[in-house]
XYZ file of C-alpha atoms in Angstrom:
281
model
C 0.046 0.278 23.024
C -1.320 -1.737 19.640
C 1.463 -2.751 17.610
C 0.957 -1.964 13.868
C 1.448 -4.282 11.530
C 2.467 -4.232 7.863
C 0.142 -4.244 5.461
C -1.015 -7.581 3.777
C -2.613 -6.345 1.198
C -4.288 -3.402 -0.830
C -8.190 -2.495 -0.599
C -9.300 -0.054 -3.734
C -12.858 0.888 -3.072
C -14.284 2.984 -6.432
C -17.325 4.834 -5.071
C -19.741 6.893 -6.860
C -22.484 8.392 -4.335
C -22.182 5.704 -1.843
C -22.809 7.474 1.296
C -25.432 5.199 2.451
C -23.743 1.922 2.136
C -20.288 2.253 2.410
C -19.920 2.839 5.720
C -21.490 -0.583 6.039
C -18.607 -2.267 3.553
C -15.774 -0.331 5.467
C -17.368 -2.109 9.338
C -17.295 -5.172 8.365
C -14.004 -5.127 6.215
C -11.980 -3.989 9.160
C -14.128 -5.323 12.266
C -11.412 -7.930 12.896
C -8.120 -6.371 10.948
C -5.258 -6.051 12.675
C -3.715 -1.925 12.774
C -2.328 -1.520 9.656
C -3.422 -5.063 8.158
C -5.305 -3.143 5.529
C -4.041 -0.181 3.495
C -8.064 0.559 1.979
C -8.271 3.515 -0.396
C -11.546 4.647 -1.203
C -11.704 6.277 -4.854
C -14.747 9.084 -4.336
C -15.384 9.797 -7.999
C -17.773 12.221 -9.119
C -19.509 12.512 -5.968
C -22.328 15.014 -4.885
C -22.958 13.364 -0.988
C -20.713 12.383 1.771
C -19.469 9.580 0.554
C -15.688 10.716 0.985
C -16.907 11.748 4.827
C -18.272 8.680 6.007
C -15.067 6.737 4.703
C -12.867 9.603 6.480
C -14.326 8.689 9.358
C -12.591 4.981 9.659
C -9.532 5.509 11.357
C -6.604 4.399 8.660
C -8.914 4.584 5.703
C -7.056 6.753 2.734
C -9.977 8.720 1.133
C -9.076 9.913 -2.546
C -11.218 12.124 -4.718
C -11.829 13.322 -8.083
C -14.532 14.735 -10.173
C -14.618 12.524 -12.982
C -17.236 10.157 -12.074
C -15.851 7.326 -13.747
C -15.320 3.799 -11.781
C -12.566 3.079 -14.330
C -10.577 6.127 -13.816
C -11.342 5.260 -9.779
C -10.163 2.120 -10.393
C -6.913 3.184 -12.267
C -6.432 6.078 -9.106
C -6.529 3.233 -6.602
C -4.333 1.014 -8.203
C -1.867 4.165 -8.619
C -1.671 4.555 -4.964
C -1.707 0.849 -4.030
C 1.471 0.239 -1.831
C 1.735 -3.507 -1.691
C -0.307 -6.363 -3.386
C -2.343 -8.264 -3.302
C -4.899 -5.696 -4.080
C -8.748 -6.294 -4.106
C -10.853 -4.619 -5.948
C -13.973 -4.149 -3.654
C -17.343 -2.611 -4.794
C -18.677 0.139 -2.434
C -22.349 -1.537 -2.204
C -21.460 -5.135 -1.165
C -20.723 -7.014 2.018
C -17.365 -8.124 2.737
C -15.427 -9.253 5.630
C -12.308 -9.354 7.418
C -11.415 -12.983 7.099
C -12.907 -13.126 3.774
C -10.202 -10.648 2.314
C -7.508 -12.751 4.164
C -9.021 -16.294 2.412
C -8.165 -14.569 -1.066
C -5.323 -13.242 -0.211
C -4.416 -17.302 0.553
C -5.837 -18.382 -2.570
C -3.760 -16.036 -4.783
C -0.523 -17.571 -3.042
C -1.247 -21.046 -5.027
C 0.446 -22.208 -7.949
C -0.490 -20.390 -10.923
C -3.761 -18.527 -9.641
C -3.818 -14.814 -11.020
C -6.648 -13.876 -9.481
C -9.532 -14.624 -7.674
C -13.187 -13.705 -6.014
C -15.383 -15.028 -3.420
C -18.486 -17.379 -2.923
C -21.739 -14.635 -3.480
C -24.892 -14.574 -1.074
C -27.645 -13.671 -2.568
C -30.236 -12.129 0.137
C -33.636 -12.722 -1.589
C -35.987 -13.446 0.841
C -38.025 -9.972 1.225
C -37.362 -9.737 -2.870
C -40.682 -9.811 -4.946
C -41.073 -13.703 -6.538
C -39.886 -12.243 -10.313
C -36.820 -11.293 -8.850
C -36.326 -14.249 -6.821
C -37.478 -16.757 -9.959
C -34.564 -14.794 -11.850
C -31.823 -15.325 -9.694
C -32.996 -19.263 -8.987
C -32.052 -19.444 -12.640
C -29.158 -16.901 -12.984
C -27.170 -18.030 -10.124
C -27.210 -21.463 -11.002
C -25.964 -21.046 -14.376
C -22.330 -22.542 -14.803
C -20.380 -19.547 -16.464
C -22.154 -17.432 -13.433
C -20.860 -20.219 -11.069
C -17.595 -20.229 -12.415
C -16.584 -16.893 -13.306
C -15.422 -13.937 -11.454
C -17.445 -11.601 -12.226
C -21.002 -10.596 -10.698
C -19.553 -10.347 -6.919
C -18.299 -7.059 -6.703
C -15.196 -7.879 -5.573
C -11.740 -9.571 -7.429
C -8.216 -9.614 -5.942
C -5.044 -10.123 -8.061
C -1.431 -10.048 -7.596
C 1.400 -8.417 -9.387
C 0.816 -10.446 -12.741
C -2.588 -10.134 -12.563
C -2.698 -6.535 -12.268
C -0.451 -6.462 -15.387
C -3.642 -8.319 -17.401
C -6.073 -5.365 -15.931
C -3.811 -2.423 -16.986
C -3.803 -3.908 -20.190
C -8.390 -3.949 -20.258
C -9.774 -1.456 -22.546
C -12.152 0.893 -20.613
C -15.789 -0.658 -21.217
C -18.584 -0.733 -19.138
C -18.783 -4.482 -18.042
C -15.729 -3.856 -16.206
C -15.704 -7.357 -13.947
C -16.795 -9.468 -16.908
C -13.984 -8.187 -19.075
C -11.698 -9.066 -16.003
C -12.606 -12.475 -15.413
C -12.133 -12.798 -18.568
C -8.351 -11.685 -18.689
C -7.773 -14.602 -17.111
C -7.852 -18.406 -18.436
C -9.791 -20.634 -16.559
C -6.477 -22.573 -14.991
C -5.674 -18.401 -13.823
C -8.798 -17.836 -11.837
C -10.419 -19.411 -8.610
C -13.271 -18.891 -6.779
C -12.365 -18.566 -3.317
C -14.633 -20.829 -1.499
C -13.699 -20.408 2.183
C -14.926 -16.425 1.301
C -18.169 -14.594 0.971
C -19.532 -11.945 -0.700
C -23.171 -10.224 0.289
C -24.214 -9.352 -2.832
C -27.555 -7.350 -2.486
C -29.840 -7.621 -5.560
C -32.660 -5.220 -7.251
C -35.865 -4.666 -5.215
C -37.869 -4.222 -7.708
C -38.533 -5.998 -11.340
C -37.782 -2.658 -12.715
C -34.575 -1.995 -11.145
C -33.457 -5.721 -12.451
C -34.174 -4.719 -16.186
C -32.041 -2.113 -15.360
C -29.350 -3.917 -14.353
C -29.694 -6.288 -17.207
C -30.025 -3.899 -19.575
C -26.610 -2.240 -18.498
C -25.349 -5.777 -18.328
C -26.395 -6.345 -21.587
C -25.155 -3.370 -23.322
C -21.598 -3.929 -21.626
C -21.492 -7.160 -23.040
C -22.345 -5.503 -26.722
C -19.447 -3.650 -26.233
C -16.832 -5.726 -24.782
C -17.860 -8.197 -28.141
C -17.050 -5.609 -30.326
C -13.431 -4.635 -28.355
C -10.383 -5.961 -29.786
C -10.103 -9.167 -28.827
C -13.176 -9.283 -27.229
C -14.761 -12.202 -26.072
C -17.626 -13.348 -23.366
C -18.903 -15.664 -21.244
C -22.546 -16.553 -22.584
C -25.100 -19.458 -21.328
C -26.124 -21.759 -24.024
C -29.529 -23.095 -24.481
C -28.130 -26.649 -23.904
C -27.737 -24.906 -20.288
C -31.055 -23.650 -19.766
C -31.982 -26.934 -21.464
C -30.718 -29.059 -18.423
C -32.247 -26.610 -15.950
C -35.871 -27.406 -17.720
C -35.161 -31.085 -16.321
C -35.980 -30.120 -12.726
C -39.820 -29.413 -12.809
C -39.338 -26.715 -9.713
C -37.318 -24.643 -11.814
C -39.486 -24.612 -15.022
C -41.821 -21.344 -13.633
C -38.259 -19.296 -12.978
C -36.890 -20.187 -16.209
C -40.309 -18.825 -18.145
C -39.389 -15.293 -15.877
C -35.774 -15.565 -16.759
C -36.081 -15.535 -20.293
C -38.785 -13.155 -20.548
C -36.587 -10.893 -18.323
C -33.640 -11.705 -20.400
C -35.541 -10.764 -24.036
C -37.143 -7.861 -22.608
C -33.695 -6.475 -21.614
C -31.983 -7.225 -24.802
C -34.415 -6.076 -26.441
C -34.392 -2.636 -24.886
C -30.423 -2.685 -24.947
C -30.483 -2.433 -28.699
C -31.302 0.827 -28.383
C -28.580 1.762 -26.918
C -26.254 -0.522 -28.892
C -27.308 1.259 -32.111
C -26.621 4.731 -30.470
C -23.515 3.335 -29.715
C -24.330 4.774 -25.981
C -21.765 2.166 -23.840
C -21.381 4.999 -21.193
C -25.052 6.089 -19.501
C -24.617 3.453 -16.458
C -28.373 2.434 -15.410
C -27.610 2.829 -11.661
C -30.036 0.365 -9.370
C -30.138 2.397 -6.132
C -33.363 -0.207 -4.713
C -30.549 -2.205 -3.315
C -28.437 0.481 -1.600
């Protein structure tokens, strides 16, 4: 008989409509856990497709629903039910392994480090060249390399969950989290990793920056609101390496494009319609 062990951590899994990929999240989460390692709660909010019946179907996987299809209020649910920290926050649509969680879970046991995320993969090799030109600029950008936000997953202890109950609700939800935390708080986890699939289309990436945009909008004008942004002193140093001079033209036409169809919404004050990329799911 398999002796159960107690759990070393929390898993909160908001998921909106995410039958099709998060059976794949839940495989390779718990392909190597020990019974019981992982107490995962999956947050099915607002959804119209099986979602909550693939994750049922993990043995030891708690499956909570409501209608409100709101990742905050999923986020808020999991954390309610959480029964022992560390808890990591994990996105429905990414990639994440067994001994990845356990590498955070490590990393938040260091002096002073409130929470943490790991090392993103970018697959981009079947993605059209604008998309791939976009990312050769994005990802190498140093608040991007830095911060914790962007990889679909963030753990945090005790304290650290005290700075997230205290976010307001806005729609760049991981930026205004890395944020809660000063740069001596946070850590990148670099023993982990993170599949983090992107658009496959142009379109569905000027969707995604376009909601990215907007969020950020919002989270300015929050109380005490403040973001990470890349300077042109950044993009300036990029424009040194000759091979990355073609992605930087398609990263800042991508980049005005989307800010410039953001306003829109900005003016509206319309920080809730969440421009959903479903090319990458």
């Amino acid at each position: 008989m398999t002796e159960t062990v107690p759990a070393a951590m929390t898993v909160v899994v908001p998921a909106h409509n995410e039958a099709t990929v998060i059976g794949r999240l839940l495989s390779g989460l718990l392909r190597d856990a020990e019974p019981g390692e992982m107490d995962v709660v999956v947050v099915a909010n607002g959804c119209t497709d099986g979602t909550a019946d693939v994750a049922r179907g993990f043995p030891g996987v708690r499956v909570l629903e409501t209608p409100v299809p709101s990742k905050r209020e999923a986020l808020r649910l999991g954390a309610a039910a959480a029964g022992v920290f560390p808890i990591l926050y994990v996105d429905a649509d990414v990639e994440l392994g067994t001994t990845d969680a356990r590498a955070m879970c490590a990393t938040l046991r260091g002096d002073g480090v409130l929470a943490t995320a790991p090392e993103r993969a970018l697959p981009l090799a079947d993605r059209p060249w604008p998309v791939r030109s976009y990312y050769a600029v994005w990802s190498r950008l140093p608040e991007v390399r830095a911060g914790l936000f962007g990889r679909g997953v963030i753990a945090v202890g005790e304290e650290g969950q005290a700075r997230l109950d205290a976010l307001p609700s806005v729609m760049a939800d991981d930026l205004a989290a890395s944020l809660a935390f000063q740069p001596h708080e946070r850590a990148v986890t670099g023993t982990a990793r993170v599949v983090v699939h992107p658009p496959r289309t142009l379109g569905d990436l000027i969707r995604r920056r376009v909601r990215a945009v907007t969020g950020v909008a919002e989270l300015d004008g929050s109380p005490g609101g403040r973001t990470a942004r890349t300077g042109v002193r950044d993009l300036a140093g990029m424009a040194r390496s000759p091979r990355l001079v073609p992605h930087l033209a398609v990263f800042l036409a991508v980049t005005l494009l989307a800010r410039t169809r953001a306003r829109r919404a900005v003016r509206r004050g319309d920080f809730t319609t969440w421009l959903r990329d479903d090319s990458s799911r």
